[in-house]
Backbone as a ProteinNet text record, in pm:
[ID]
protein_1_A
[PRIMARY]
DYLRKTRSTSNPSRGAYEGIITSAVWTGEVGTGWHNYKNWNIRMVPLSTYDIFIPDKANDPRVSSANATVKSLQLSPGAQISVAPTRTLTVTN
[TERTIARY]
485.7	375.9	384.6	287	296.2	290.9	244.2	245.6	370.9	463	589.9	571.7	469.7	445.9	521.2	581.1	656.9	561.6	599	517.7	524.8	413.4	407.8	465.1	557.6	614.3	519.6	431.5	338.9	208.3	169.8	45.3	64.6	145.5	175.6	56	54.2	-49.2	-3.2	-84.4	-53	72.3	106.1	226	205.7	304	303.3	196.6	145.2	47.9	-71	-133.5	-245.4	-368.4	-384.4	-499.8	-454.4	-542.1	-510.5	-537.2	-439.1	-452.8	-500.1	-609.4	-662.6	-677.3	-651.9	-667.4	-566.9	-547.2	-456.8	-508.7	-480.8	-520.3	-394.8	-384.3	-272.6	-282.6	-171.7	-168.2	-82.4	18.8	109.7	185.5	203.4	261.8	401.9	483.1	622.7	661.9	566.1	599.6	507.8	560.2	478.9	517.9	618.3	669.6	576.2	522.8	435.1	503.7	630.2	702.6	762.8	724.1	766.6	656.3	687.5	586.1	523.7	593.5	540	424.7	403.5	293.7	162.9	158.9	39.8	-8.5	-138.5	-194.5	-153.2	-119	-79.8	70.4	142.1	288	359.7	305	365.1	333	420.2	389.7	285.3	176.9	70.2	116.3	55.7	82.3	-20.4	1.4	-86.9	-226.2	-244.4	-374	-456	-407.2	-472.7	-568.2	-677.9	-767.7	-713.1	-693	-628.9	-728.2	-723	-803	-708.6	-724.5	-644	-735.7	-726.9	-805.4	-736.8	-806.8	-749.7	-655.3	-526.9	-423.1	-332.1	-259.1	-160.5	-48.1	-9.8	94.4	30.3	0.8	-54.2	55	19	119.9	181.6	308.8	382	455.1	426.3	496.1	620.3	736.7	857.3	979.8	990.8	1111.4	1101.9	980.5	957	814.8	782.6	645.8	557.7	426.4	331.6	214	162.1	43.7	-49	-178.5	-279	-400.9	-483.5	-606.2	-709.8	-736.9	-832.5	-783.8	-836.9	-792.9	-911.8	-930.3	-1039.2	-979	-1013.5	-966.5	-1084.3	-1066.3	-1171.4	-1165.2	-1273	-1270.9	-1153.6	-1078.6	-963.8	-832.2	-838.1	-715.8	-652.7	-520.7	-446.9	-336.1	-293.6	-175.6	-92.5	37.2	123.7	216.6	251.8	339.3	453.6	575.4	692.9	692.6	747.6	745.7	805.1	897.7	961.6	894.2	783.6	716.6	573.7	513.1	372.7	298.2	169.2	78	-30.6	-34.2	-128.6	-238.6	-364.2	-480.2	-539.8	-542.5	-580.2	-729.8	-806	-948.8	-1029.5
1566.3	1495.2	1347	1268.3	1124.5	1084.7	1171.2	1143.7	1197.7	1248.7	1302.5	1418.6	1498.3	1616.1	1734.8	1810.9	1927.6	2035.6	2100.8	2209.6	2333.2	2397.6	2524.4	2633.1	2712	2820.1	2939.5	2954.5	3067.2	3036	2907.4	2868.8	2733	2728.4	2599.8	2540.2	2409.4	2339.4	2327.6	2258.6	2246.8	2165.1	2072.9	1993.8	1847.2	1770.9	1627.1	1555.2	1447.6	1360.8	1438.9	1513.1	1598.4	1519.8	1404	1322.1	1186.5	1116.7	983.1	884	805.2	705.2	575.4	520.9	396.2	287.1	321.6	221.3	246.4	142.7	152.2	62.6	103	26.3	-8.7	-133.3	-182.2	-124.5	-71.5	-22	-110	-174.5	-255.7	-173.7	-47.3	47.5	8.8	-45.8	-73.1	-219.5	-307.7	-449.3	-520.4	-626.6	-710.3	-701.2	-625.9	-620.2	-550.3	-624.4	-570.1	-456	-468.7	-370.6	-255.8	-241.3	-125.9	-20.1	89.9	194.2	246.8	235.7	286.2	201.1	85.2	-3	22.2	126.6	158	299.2	319	450.8	557.4	520.1	617.2	644.7	575.2	590	558.9	461.4	407.7	258.9	181.5	40.7	35.1	-39.5	-43.3	-90.4	-33	-70.2	-171.9	-226.8	-329.6	-276.5	-145.7	-84.9	-48.5	-84.9	-44.6	-150.9	-103.5	-187.6	-185.3	-303.7	-315.2	-365.7	-303.4	-349	-382.1	-502.3	-546.8	-563.8	-473.8	-491.7	-593.4	-635.6	-728	-649.4	-671.9	-602.2	-704.4	-661.2	-749.2	-782.4	-686.2	-706.4	-735.8	-862.3	-901.3	-890.4	-852.7	-835.9	-967.6	-959	-1073.2	-1028.9	-1097.9	-1072.8	-1161.6	-1099.1	-1180.7	-1124.7	-994.9	-938.1	-926.4	-933.9	-926.8	-975.2	-1002.8	-1038.5	-914.8	-934.7	-822.8	-851.3	-744.5	-753.9	-638.8	-668.7	-566.9	-589.6	-487.9	-498.9	-583.7	-549.7	-627	-631.9	-728.2	-750.6	-788.2	-714.1	-742.3	-756.5	-864.2	-888.3	-881	-810.2	-807.7	-939.5	-976.1	-1099.4	-1097.8	-1206.5	-1218.6	-1173.6	-1101.5	-1055.3	-1170.3	-1165.6	-1268.9	-1205.6	-1276.8	-1239.9	-1366.2	-1353	-1466.6	-1431.9	-1533.6	-1517.3	-1617.4	-1567.2	-1654.2	-1755.1	-1873.4	-1977.9	-1936.9	-1845	-1804.1	-1682.8	-1635.1	-1513.2	-1541.6	-1442.4	-1453.6	-1324.5	-1338.4	-1225.1	-1248.3	-1161.5	-1175.8	-1071.6	-1115.2	-1026.1	-1034.6	-919.8	-921.4	-906.5	-865.4	-844.3	-949.2
196.6	258.6	224	265.1	243.2	96.5	10.8	-133	-199.2	-117.7	-164.2	-261.6	-238.5	-321.6	-263.2	-350.2	-307.7	-258.3	-151.2	-96.3	-183.2	-197.4	-268.8	-178	-228.3	-147.2	-139.5	-237.6	-236.2	-162.7	-158.8	-93.7	-24	82.9	146.5	217.9	225.1	301.5	446.8	527.9	670.7	698.3	613.5	637.5	609.4	646.5	618.9	700.7	643.8	710	764.4	677	716.8	757.4	701	735.2	784	849.7	898	785.9	754.5	648.7	712.3	659.8	714.5	609.5	482.8	377.7	266.1	185.9	71.8	-39.7	-162.7	-280.8	-359.4	-396.9	-478	-618.5	-668.8	-807.1	-896.7	-840.1	-919.6	-1022.4	-992.4	-1088	-1135.5	-1047.1	-1083.9	-1066.7	-1051.6	-1037.9	-942.3	-879.9	-792.8	-645.5	-612.6	-475.5	-378.1	-282	-178.5	-104.9	-77.8	3	-77.1	-202	-282.1	-271.7	-207.7	-183.9	-312.7	-423.7	-550.4	-603.7	-546	-589	-514.4	-431.8	-352.8	-382.3	-380.6	-412.3	-312.3	-191.5	-89.4	-90.7	-178.6	-192.1	-61	12.1	134.9	139.9	201.4	224.4	336.1	317.1	417	554.2	655.7	793.7	842	958.4	1013.5	1047.9	1048.5	1081.7	958	840.2	715.1	662.7	603.9	525.2	382.7	324.9	194.4	90.1	-28.4	-141.6	-256.5	-311.5	-424.7	-545.1	-644.2	-766.7	-858.6	-959.2	-1058	-1147.9	-1132.9	-1209.8	-1276	-1376.8	-1440.1	-1342.2	-1259.3	-1158.5	-1023.2	-997.3	-867.5	-760.9	-638.1	-533.6	-488	-449.5	-394.9	-269.2	-158.8	-32.6	-34.9	-52.2	-64.3	7.7	22.1	83.1	234.9	289.6	433.9	460.2	584.8	621.4	613.9	603.1	596.2	689.2	750.1	836	801	783.9	753.5	841.2	852.7	932.2	860	734.3	654.9	510.7	438.9	301.2	215.9	107.4	13.7	-125.3	-192.5	-329.2	-424.2	-534	-636.1	-712.8	-782.6	-860.9	-959.7	-962	-1050.3	-988.2	-877.6	-810.8	-732.8	-720.8	-648.6	-566.6	-463.1	-384.9	-371.2	-387.5	-360.5	-244.9	-169.1	-53.1	-66.9	-61.9	-72.2	42.6	20.3	122.5	257.3	259.1	384.5	448.7	391.9	439.1	482.4	550.2	592	559.7	538.2	525.2	630.4	730.9	841.2	827.8	838.5	838.1	978.7	1047.6	1190	1216.3	1117.7	1140.8	1069.7
[MASK]
+++++++++++++++++++++++++++++++++++++++++++++++++++++++++++++++++++++++++++++++++++++++++++++

């Protein structure tokens, strides 16, 4: 599934992408890379249709390996985002 959890052979679920994902929260689990799926609670890089929340973490996100587009963006007090000079972060809503 989207969280990369192994299916139970004795009690399987319905399958991959069982629910519609509309939001993501930054975890900064493995660094600062926006495009590293391990840095997001949904274990996917956010899509342009997602509402994004960035809490205040030691590993603030950095858009550097590619451009990023999200539906909305909310930062908690103290949270930051950096964008490399050659990249963009677009918020559509």
